[in-house]
C-alpha positions in Angstrom: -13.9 22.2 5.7 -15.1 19.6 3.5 -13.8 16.2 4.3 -12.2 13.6 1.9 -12.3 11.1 -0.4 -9.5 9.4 -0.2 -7.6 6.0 -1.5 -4.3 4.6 -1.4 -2.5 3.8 -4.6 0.2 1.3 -4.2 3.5 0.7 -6.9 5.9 -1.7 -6.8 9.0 0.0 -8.8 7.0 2.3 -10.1 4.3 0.2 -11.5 0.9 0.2 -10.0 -0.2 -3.0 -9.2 -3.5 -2.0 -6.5 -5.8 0.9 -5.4 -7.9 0.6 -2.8 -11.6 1.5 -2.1 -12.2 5.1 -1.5 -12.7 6.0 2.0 -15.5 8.4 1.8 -16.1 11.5 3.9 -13.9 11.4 7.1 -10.3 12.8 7.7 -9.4 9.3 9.5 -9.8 7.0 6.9 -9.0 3.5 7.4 -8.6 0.2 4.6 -8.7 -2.8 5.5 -7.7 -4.4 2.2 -5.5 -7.2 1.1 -3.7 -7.5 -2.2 -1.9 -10.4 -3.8 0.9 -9.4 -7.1 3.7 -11.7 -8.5 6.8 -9.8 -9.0 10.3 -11.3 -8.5 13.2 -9.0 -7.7 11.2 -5.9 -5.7 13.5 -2.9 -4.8 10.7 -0.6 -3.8 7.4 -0.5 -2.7 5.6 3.5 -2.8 2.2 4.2 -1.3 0.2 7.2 -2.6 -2.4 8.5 -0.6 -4.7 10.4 -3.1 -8.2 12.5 -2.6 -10.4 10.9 -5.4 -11.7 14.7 -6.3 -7.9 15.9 -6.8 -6.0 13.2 -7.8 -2.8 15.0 -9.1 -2.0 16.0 -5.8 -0.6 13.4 -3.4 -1.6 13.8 0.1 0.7 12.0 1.6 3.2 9.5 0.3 5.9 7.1 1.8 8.4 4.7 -0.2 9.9 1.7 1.3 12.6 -0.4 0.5 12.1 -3.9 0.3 15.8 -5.1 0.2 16.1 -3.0 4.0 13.4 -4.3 5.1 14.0 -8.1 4.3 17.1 -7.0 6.7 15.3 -5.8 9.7 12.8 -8.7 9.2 15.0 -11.7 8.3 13.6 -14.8 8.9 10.2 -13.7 9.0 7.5 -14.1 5.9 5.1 -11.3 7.7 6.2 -7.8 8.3 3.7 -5.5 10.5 5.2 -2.2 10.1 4.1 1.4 11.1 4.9 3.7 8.3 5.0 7.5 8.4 3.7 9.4 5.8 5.2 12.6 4.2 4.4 15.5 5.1 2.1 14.1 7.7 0.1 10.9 8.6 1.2 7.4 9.7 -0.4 3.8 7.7 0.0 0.4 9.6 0.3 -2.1 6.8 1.3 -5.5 6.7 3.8 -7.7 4.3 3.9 -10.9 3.5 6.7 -12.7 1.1 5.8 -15.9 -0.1 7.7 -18.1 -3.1 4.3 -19.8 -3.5 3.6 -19.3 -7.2 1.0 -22.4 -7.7 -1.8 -20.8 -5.5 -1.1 -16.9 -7.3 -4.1 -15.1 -8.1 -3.0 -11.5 -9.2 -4.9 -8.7 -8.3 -7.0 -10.4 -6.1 -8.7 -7.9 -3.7 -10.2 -9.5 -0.3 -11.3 -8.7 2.6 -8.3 -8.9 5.5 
């Protein structure tokens, strides 16, 4: 079987505010990316996990809610969470909420 090329596409209500690199080659891919967007008033955030070659075909896909999980994480500006994927698949990603609007750089893409 031919392995994948595959990124993650990520939209906050519905509008795509980062992609990451393309994880060439390998069935286990891993990005280790940071992202930094402004947006006041989130309701959801929806990862996309897409093969570069077929990209009208999700691969997997997961949507979170960012009022629940401001619930389950109140208090805290970082959220480490362990997200399952439909139909199959898990992504460990991390969250972090700040009101710090002097140092915003949009779209900034870094190394974590």
């Amino acid at each position: 079987y031919p392995s994948l090329n595959t990124y993650v596409q990520i939209k906050v209500d519905g509008t795509e505010v980062f992609k990451t690199t393309t994880a060439k080659d390998t069935f286990d891919p891993v990005w280790k990316e940071c992202t930094e967007f402004n947006k006041e008033n989130i309701e959801q955030i929806s990862l996309t996990i897409l093969d570069e070659d077929q990209e009208r075909a999700p691969i997997a896909e997961c949507t979170l809610s960012l009022s629940n999980l401001l619930v389950e994480h109140i208090g805290s500006d970082s959220m480490k969470l362990k997200q399952l994927l439909t139909p199959q698949g898990e992504l460990q990603l991390e969250i972090c909420l700040t009101e710090d609007k002097k140092n915003w750089n949009p779209g900034t893409k870094r190394s974590c």
